[in-house]
CSV table of C-alpha atoms and ligand atoms in Angstrom, one decimal:
chain,number,residue,atom,x,y,z
A,15,MET,CA,93.3,106.5,127.8
A,16,VAL,CA,91.7,108.0,124.7
A,17,GLU,CA,88.7,105.8,125.4
A,18,VAL,CA,88.5,107.1,128.9
A,19,LEU,CA,88.7,110.7,127.8
A,20,ARG,CA,86.0,110.2,125.2
A,21,SER,CA,83.7,108.5,127.7
A,22,GLY,CA,83.7,111.6,130.0
A,23,GLN,CA,84.0,109.4,133.1
A,24,LEU,CA,87.4,110.3,134.4
A,25,SER,CA,87.1,108.9,137.9
A,26,LEU,CA,85.2,106.0,139.7
A,27,GLY,CA,84.5,104.2,136.4
A,28,PRO,CA,84.9,100.8,134.7
A,29,LYS,CA,88.6,101.0,134.0
A,30,THR,CA,89.4,101.2,137.8
A,31,VAL,CA,87.0,98.2,138.5
A,32,GLU,CA,88.7,96.2,135.7
A,33,PHE,CA,92.2,97.2,136.9
A,34,GLU,CA,91.4,96.0,140.4
A,35,ARG,CA,89.8,92.8,139.2
A,36,ARG,CA,92.8,91.9,137.1
A,37,PHE,CA,95.3,92.8,139.8
A,38,ALA,CA,93.5,90.7,142.4
A,39,SER,CA,93.3,87.8,140.0
A,40,ARG,CA,97.1,88.0,139.3
A,41,LEU,CA,97.9,87.9,143.0
A,42,GLY,CA,95.2,85.5,143.9
A,43,THR,CA,93.5,87.7,146.4
A,44,GLU,CA,89.8,88.3,147.0
A,45,HIS,CA,90.1,92.1,146.6
A,46,ALA,CA,92.4,94.8,145.2
A,47,MET,CA,91.6,98.5,145.8
A,48,ALA,CA,93.2,101.1,143.5
A,49,VAL,CA,94.5,104.2,145.3
A,50,SER,CA,96.3,107.4,144.4
A,51,SER,CA,99.7,106.2,145.7
A,52,GLY,CA,101.5,103.6,147.7
A,53,THR,CA,101.7,106.0,150.6
A,54,ALA,CA,97.9,106.5,150.5
A,55,GLY,CA,97.5,102.7,150.4
A,56,LEU,CA,99.7,102.3,153.5
A,57,HIS,CA,97.7,104.9,155.4
A,58,LEU,CA,94.3,103.4,154.5
A,59,ALA,CA,95.5,99.8,155.3
A,60,LEU,CA,96.8,100.9,158.7
A,61,ASN,CA,93.5,102.6,159.4
A,62,ALA,CA,91.6,99.5,158.2
A,63,VAL,CA,93.4,97.1,160.6
A,64,GLY,CA,92.5,99.5,163.4
A,65,VAL,CA,95.8,101.3,164.1
A,66,GLY,CA,95.2,104.7,165.9
A,67,PRO,CA,96.6,107.2,168.3
A,68,GLY,CA,98.5,105.7,171.2
A,69,ASP,CA,99.3,102.5,169.4
A,70,GLU,CA,102.7,101.1,168.4
A,71,VAL,CA,103.5,99.6,165.0
A,72,ILE,CA,106.7,97.6,164.6
A,73,THR,CA,108.5,98.3,161.3
A,74,SER,CA,111.7,98.4,159.5
A,75,PRO,CA,114.2,101.3,159.7
A,76,PHE,CA,115.6,100.3,156.3
A,77,SER,CA,112.9,101.6,154.0
A,78,PHE,CA,111.7,104.5,152.0
A,79,VAL,CA,110.4,107.1,154.4
A,80,ALA,CA,106.7,106.6,153.3
A,81,SER,CA,106.3,103.3,155.3
A,82,ALA,CA,107.1,105.0,158.6
A,83,ASN,CA,105.4,108.3,157.7
A,84,ALA,CA,102.1,106.3,157.1
A,85,ILE,CA,102.3,105.1,160.8
A,86,LEU,CA,102.6,108.7,161.9
A,87,TYR,CA,99.6,109.7,159.9
A,88,THR,CA,97.5,107.4,162.1
A,89,GLY,CA,98.8,109.0,165.3
A,90,ALA,CA,100.6,105.7,166.2
A,91,LYS,CA,104.3,105.4,167.1
A,92,PRO,CA,106.7,103.6,164.8
A,93,VAL,CA,108.8,101.1,166.7
A,94,PHE,CA,111.9,100.2,164.7
A,95,VAL,CA,113.7,96.9,164.8
A,96,ASP,CA,116.8,95.9,162.9
A,97,VAL,CA,116.9,93.9,159.7
A,98,ASP,CA,118.4,90.7,158.4
A,99,PRO,CA,121.8,91.3,156.8
A,100,ILE,CA,121.1,89.4,153.6
A,101,SER,CA,117.5,90.3,152.8
A,102,LEU,CA,117.5,93.7,154.6
A,103,THR,CA,113.9,92.9,155.7
A,104,ILE,CA,112.7,93.0,159.3
A,105,ASP,CA,114.1,90.4,161.6
A,106,PRO,CA,111.2,88.3,163.1
A,107,ASP,CA,113.0,87.6,166.3
A,108,ALA,CA,113.6,91.3,166.9
A,109,VAL,CA,109.9,91.9,166.1
A,110,ALA,CA,108.9,89.4,168.8
A,111,ALA,CA,111.2,91.0,171.3
A,112,ALA,CA,109.9,94.5,170.6
A,113,ARG,CA,106.2,93.6,171.0
A,114,THR,CA,104.3,95.3,173.9
A,115,GLU,CA,100.7,95.4,174.9
A,116,ARG,CA,100.4,98.6,172.8
A,117,THR,CA,101.6,96.9,169.6
A,118,ALA,CA,98.6,97.2,167.2
A,119,ALA,CA,100.2,96.0,164.0
A,120,LEU,CA,103.3,95.0,162.2
A,121,LEU,CA,104.5,96.7,159.0
A,122,PRO,CA,107.2,94.6,157.2
A,123,VAL,CA,108.7,96.1,154.1
A,124,ASP,CA,109.7,93.9,151.1
A,125,ILE,CA,112.6,96.2,150.5
A,126,PHE,CA,114.3,96.2,147.1
A,127,GLY,CA,111.7,93.6,146.1
A,128,MET,CA,112.8,91.0,148.6
A,129,PRO,CA,110.0,89.1,150.4
A,130,ALA,CA,110.1,89.6,154.2
A,131,ARG,CA,109.5,86.6,156.4
A,132,VAL,CA,105.8,87.3,156.7
A,133,ASP,CA,105.1,83.6,157.3
A,134,LEU,CA,107.0,84.0,160.6
A,135,LEU,CA,105.4,87.3,161.5
A,136,GLU,CA,102.0,85.7,161.1
A,137,LYS,CA,102.7,83.4,164.0
A,138,LEU,CA,102.7,86.5,166.3
A,139,GLY,CA,99.0,86.8,165.7
A,140,LEU,CA,99.0,90.6,165.2
A,141,PRO,CA,97.5,92.4,162.2
A,142,ILE,CA,100.0,92.8,159.4
A,143,VAL,CA,100.2,95.5,156.8
A,144,GLN,CA,102.8,94.6,154.2
A,145,ASP,CA,104.7,97.3,152.4
A,146,SER,CA,105.2,95.6,149.0
A,147,CYS,CA,105.5,98.9,147.1
A,148,GLU,CA,108.9,97.7,145.7
A,149,ALA,CA,108.0,94.0,145.4
A,150,LEU,CA,105.7,93.3,142.5
A,151,GLY,CA,106.8,90.0,140.9
A,152,ALA,CA,108.4,88.7,144.1
A,153,ILE,CA,107.5,85.2,145.2
A,154,ASP,CA,107.6,84.1,148.9
A,155,LEU,CA,109.1,80.8,150.2
A,156,GLU,CA,105.7,79.1,149.9
A,157,GLY,CA,105.4,80.0,146.3
A,158,ILE,CA,102.8,82.7,146.9
A,159,PRO,CA,103.2,86.0,145.0
A,160,VAL,CA,104.1,88.7,147.5
A,161,GLY,CA,100.9,90.5,148.3
A,162,GLY,CA,98.9,87.4,147.9
A,163,ARG,CA,98.8,86.1,151.5
A,164,GLY,CA,95.5,87.9,152.3
A,165,HIS,CA,96.4,90.5,154.8
A,166,PRO,CA,96.5,94.0,153.4
A,167,SER,CA,99.6,94.4,151.1
A,168,VAL,CA,100.4,97.7,149.4
A,169,PHE,CA,101.9,98.3,146.0
A,170,GLY,CA,103.1,101.5,144.5
A,171,PHE,CA,103.0,102.6,140.8
A,172,TYR,CA,105.4,105.5,140.8
A,173,ALA,CA,107.5,105.7,137.6
A,174,ASN,CA,110.5,103.8,139.0
A,175,LYS,CA,108.4,100.8,140.0
A,176,GLN,CA,108.0,97.4,138.2
A,177,MET,CA,104.9,98.9,136.6
A,178,THR,CA,103.6,102.4,136.6
A,179,THR,CA,100.5,104.6,136.4
A,180,GLY,CA,102.4,107.8,136.7
A,181,GLU,CA,101.4,108.0,140.4
A,182,GLY,CA,99.2,105.3,141.9
A,183,GLY,CA,99.0,102.3,144.2
A,184,MET,CA,97.0,99.2,145.0
A,185,VAL,CA,96.0,97.5,148.2
A,186,THR,CA,95.3,93.7,148.1
A,187,CYS,CA,93.5,91.8,150.8
A,188,ASN,CA,91.1,88.9,151.4
A,189,ASP,CA,89.0,90.4,154.2
A,190,ASP,CA,85.6,92.0,153.2
A,191,SER,CA,85.5,94.4,156.1
A,192,ILE,CA,89.1,95.7,155.4
A,193,ARG,CA,88.0,96.1,151.7
A,194,ASP,CA,85.0,98.1,152.8
A,195,VAL,CA,86.9,100.5,155.0
A,196,ILE,CA,89.5,101.2,152.3
A,197,ALA,CA,86.9,101.6,149.6
A,198,SER,CA,85.1,104.1,151.8
A,199,GLU,CA,88.1,106.1,153.2
A,200,ARG,CA,89.8,106.5,149.8
A,201,ASN,CA,86.6,108.2,148.6
A,202,GLN,CA,86.0,110.8,151.4
A,203,GLY,CA,84.3,108.3,153.7
A,204,ARG,CA,81.5,107.3,151.4
A,205,ALA,CA,80.7,103.6,151.4
A,206,VAL,CA,80.1,102.0,148.0
A,207,ASP,CA,76.4,101.7,148.6
A,208,MET,CA,76.0,105.3,149.7
A,209,GLY,CA,74.8,108.2,147.6
A,210,TRP,CA,76.7,111.2,146.3
A,211,LEU,CA,77.5,113.7,149.2
A,212,ASP,CA,76.7,111.1,151.8
A,213,HIS,CA,79.5,110.3,154.2
A,214,ASP,CA,79.6,108.4,157.4
A,215,ARG,CA,83.3,108.4,158.4
A,216,LEU,CA,86.4,110.5,158.1
A,217,GLY,CA,87.8,109.9,154.6
A,218,TYR,CA,90.3,111.2,152.1
A,219,ASN,CA,90.7,111.8,148.4
A,220,TYR,CA,93.0,108.9,147.7
A,221,ARG,CA,91.2,107.8,144.5
A,222,LEU,CA,93.1,106.6,141.3
A,223,SER,CA,91.8,108.3,138.2
A,224,GLU,CA,90.3,106.3,135.3
A,225,ILE,CA,93.1,107.6,133.1
A,226,ALA,CA,95.7,106.1,135.4
A,227,ALA,CA,93.7,102.9,135.7
A,228,ALA,CA,93.7,102.6,131.8
A,229,ILE,CA,97.5,103.0,131.9
A,230,GLY,CA,97.6,100.3,134.6
A,231,LEU,CA,95.7,97.8,132.5
A,232,VAL,CA,98.1,98.2,129.6
A,233,GLN,CA,101.1,97.9,132.1
A,234,LEU,CA,99.6,94.7,133.5
A,235,ASP,CA,99.6,93.2,129.9
A,236,ARG,CA,103.3,94.0,129.7
A,237,LEU,CA,104.2,93.2,133.3
A,238,ASP,CA,105.7,89.7,132.8
A,239,GLY,CA,107.9,91.0,130.0
A,240,MET,CA,109.1,94.0,132.0
A,241,LEU,CA,109.8,91.7,135.0
A,242,ALA,CA,111.8,89.3,132.9
A,243,MET,CA,113.8,92.3,131.5
A,244,ARG,CA,114.7,93.4,135.0
A,245,THR,CA,115.8,89.9,136.0
A,246,ALA,CA,117.9,89.8,132.9
A,247,VAL,CA,119.6,93.1,133.7
A,248,ALA,CA,120.3,91.8,137.3
A,249,GLU,CA,121.9,88.7,135.8
A,250,LEU,CA,124.1,90.8,133.5
A,251,TYR,CA,125.3,92.8,136.5
A,252,ALA,CA,126.0,89.7,138.5
A,253,ALA,CA,128.2,88.4,135.7
A,254,ALA,CA,129.9,91.8,134.9
A,255,LEU,CA,130.7,92.5,138.5
A,256,GLU,CA,132.4,89.2,139.2
A,257,GLY,CA,135.8,89.9,140.7
A,258,VAL,CA,134.9,93.5,141.7
A,259,ASP,CA,135.3,94.0,145.4
A,260,VAL,CA,131.6,94.8,146.2
A,261,GLU,CA,128.9,92.6,147.8
A,262,LEU,CA,126.2,91.8,145.2
A,263,PRO,CA,122.4,91.7,145.9
A,264,VAL,CA,121.1,88.1,145.9
A,265,ALA,CA,118.2,87.0,143.8
A,266,THR,CA,116.8,84.5,146.4
A,267,TRP,CA,117.1,84.0,150.2
A,268,GLU,CA,115.2,81.8,152.7
A,269,GLY,CA,112.2,84.1,152.4
A,270,GLY,CA,111.7,83.6,148.7
A,271,THR,CA,112.7,85.2,145.3
A,272,ARG,CA,113.2,88.9,144.7
A,273,GLY,CA,111.0,90.9,142.3
A,274,TRP,CA,113.9,93.0,141.0
A,275,PHE,CA,113.4,96.7,141.7
A,276,VAL,CA,116.9,98.3,142.1
A,277,TYR,CA,120.4,97.0,141.9
A,278,VAL,CA,122.2,98.0,145.1
A,279,VAL,CA,125.7,96.8,145.7
A,280,THR,CA,127.4,97.1,149.1
A,281,LEU,CA,130.8,98.7,149.2
A,282,PRO,CA,133.5,97.6,151.6
A,283,ALA,CA,133.4,99.6,154.8
A,284,SER,CA,136.9,101.0,154.1
A,285,VAL,CA,135.9,102.6,150.8
A,286,ASP,CA,134.6,106.2,150.7
A,287,ARG,CA,131.3,105.9,148.9
A,288,ASP,CA,131.1,109.6,148.0
A,289,SER,CA,134.4,109.4,146.1
A,290,ILE,CA,133.1,106.4,144.1
A,291,ILE,CA,129.9,108.3,143.3
A,292,LEU,CA,132.0,111.3,142.1
A,293,SER,CA,134.2,109.0,139.9
A,294,LEU,CA,131.2,107.3,138.3
A,295,ARG,CA,129.5,110.7,137.8
A,296,ALA,CA,132.7,111.9,136.0
A,297,ALA,CA,132.3,108.9,133.7
A,298,GLY,CA,128.7,109.9,133.0
A,299,ILE,CA,127.1,107.3,135.2
A,300,ASP,CA,124.6,108.4,137.8
A,301,CYS,CA,124.6,106.3,141.1
A,302,LYS,CA,122.9,107.0,144.4
A,303,PRO,CA,123.6,106.2,148.0
A,304,TYR,CA,120.7,103.9,149.0
A,305,LEU,CA,118.9,103.9,151.4
A,306,PRO,CA,119.5,106.3,154.4
A,307,ALA,CA,118.4,104.7,157.7
A,308,LEU,CA,115.0,106.1,158.8
A,309,HIS,CA,115.7,106.2,162.5
A,310,LEU,CA,118.4,108.7,161.9
A,311,MET,CA,116.0,111.2,160.2
A,312,GLY,CA,115.0,114.0,162.6
A,313,HIS,CA,111.2,113.6,162.7
A,314,LEU,CA,111.4,109.8,162.9
A,315,ALA,CA,114.1,109.8,165.5
A,316,GLU,CA,111.9,112.0,167.6
A,317,ALA,CA,108.7,110.0,167.1
A,318,SER,CA,110.4,106.6,167.6
A,319,GLY,CA,112.9,107.5,170.3
A,320,SER,CA,115.5,105.5,168.4
A,321,ILE,CA,119.2,106.6,168.6
A,322,PRO,CA,122.2,106.3,166.3
A,323,GLY,CA,124.0,103.0,166.7
A,324,GLU,CA,120.8,101.1,167.7
A,325,PHE,CA,120.4,99.2,164.5
A,326,PRO,CA,123.8,98.3,163.2
A,327,VAL,CA,122.7,96.2,160.3
A,328,THR,CA,120.5,99.0,159.0
A,329,GLU,CA,123.2,101.6,159.5
A,330,ALA,CA,125.9,99.6,157.8
A,331,ALA,CA,123.6,99.0,154.8
A,332,GLY,CA,122.6,102.7,154.8
A,333,SER,CA,126.2,103.9,154.8
A,334,ARG,CA,127.6,101.4,152.3
A,335,GLY,CA,124.8,100.8,149.7
A,336,LEU,CA,125.2,102.1,146.2
A,337,ALA,CA,122.3,101.9,143.7
A,338,LEU,CA,123.6,101.4,140.1
A,339,PRO,CA,121.6,102.4,137.1
A,340,PHE,CA,118.8,99.8,136.7
A,341,PHE,CA,115.9,99.8,134.3
A,342,PRO,CA,114.4,97.2,132.0
A,343,GLY,CA,116.0,98.5,128.8
A,344,LEU,CA,119.6,98.6,130.0
A,345,THR,CA,121.8,96.8,127.5
A,346,GLU,CA,124.7,94.4,128.0
A,347,THR,CA,127.1,97.0,126.7
A,348,GLU,CA,125.8,99.6,129.2
A,349,VAL,CA,126.0,97.2,132.1
A,350,ALA,CA,129.6,96.4,131.1
A,351,ARG,CA,130.5,100.1,131.0
A,352,VAL,CA,129.0,100.6,134.5
A,353,ALA,CA,130.9,97.6,135.9
A,354,GLN,CA,134.2,98.7,134.3
A,355,SER,CA,133.8,102.2,135.7
A,356,LEU,CA,132.9,100.9,139.1
A,357,ALA,CA,136.0,98.6,139.1
A,358,ALA,CA,138.2,101.5,138.0
A,359,ALA,CA,136.7,103.8,140.7
A,360,MET,CA,137.3,101.1,143.3
A,361,SER,CA,140.9,100.6,142.4
A,362,ASN,CA,141.5,104.3,142.3
A,363,ALA,CA,140.0,104.6,145.8
A,364,SER,CA,142.2,101.8,147.2
A,365,ASP,CA,145.3,103.5,145.6
A,366,ALA,CA,144.4,106.8,147.1
B,421,PLP,C1,109.2,100.8,150.3
B,421,PLP,C2,108.2,101.9,149.8
B,421,PLP,N1,107.2,102.2,150.5
B,421,PLP,C3,106.3,103.1,150.1
B,421,PLP,C4,106.5,103.8,149.0
B,421,PLP,C5,105.5,104.9,148.6
B,421,PLP,O1,104.9,104.7,147.4
B,421,PLP,P1,104.3,106.0,146.6
B,421,PLP,O2,105.6,106.8,146.1
B,421,PLP,O3,103.5,105.4,145.5
B,421,PLP,O4,103.5,106.8,147.6
B,421,PLP,C6,107.6,103.5,148.2
B,421,PLP,C7,107.8,104.1,146.9
B,421,PLP,O5,107.9,105.2,146.5
B,421,PLP,C8,108.5,102.5,148.6
B,421,PLP,O6,109.6,102.3,147.9
């Protein structure tokens, strides 16, 4: 960072180029384009595969709001379909059933770092934009790093992610023309071979700064270690929560191996989640309900036409999921304290 500040080139410089080169090489893709956030990357990737007003994009209602909002930015309609109960990723059969002549793209989400069945979605022959914002380090069933299959895949570098640049994101892909659109639109519609103040398409300021790219390069050096620490914390939780009446997140499923992002347990339907959260908070442990179903949010219900009850798997996960504290430096003692407090809260809830 100091090197960047001394160089005077704070944007569009060599650190960004190097960060992109190393990210692409790690994932095994032809290209990686640094952007200002995961959300910006999703918007650009949808534009680059040709999604626009009047189109439909099939996606998951069990996601962070940004994946569906990015569809709205393009003027297209998000079409939600339910998710698989184990992976909480989009169900490929439901996707096939929801396809219409207006379907312009699919937007699977590797939620909680779990690889979606993109191999099956590819068989539908539609453009795919993969939301891998939570999934750095995940490996799909064919042993390919998530984000490495070649169609545009988007990563986010917000502070809670597997690696961070403060704010930031990256889009990987193999296609030169998709790379060209993203490279231009992130920089106000100026192609890489065009001069300053020349623009030939609508663009945005979705650039990543050189300072952020410098942080990203150091984070990449540390990434394997940080991923291993996350996996170790997940293993500690699995051991510590044995015997507690909650469903634990799995490390692998038929779609591949998770890149651990959060540790979300599912409470029994009979337990009042809010009372568990309050008990844990009283013990000094902050937990969150995770994640609310997107099709129940006002603007997305209106845009998609979805109604409550339409996606039971998503709604069950949305009403019963509880995110426990989860970060690389969490110690065995801290994990044990969370597990004991959760067990105590559960037994108080069942006595009540
Ligand atoms: C699934 C998912 N999609 C998209 C995003 C958006 O990324 P960002 O916050 O970098 O815009 C996030 C993270 O915040 C996310 O978790």
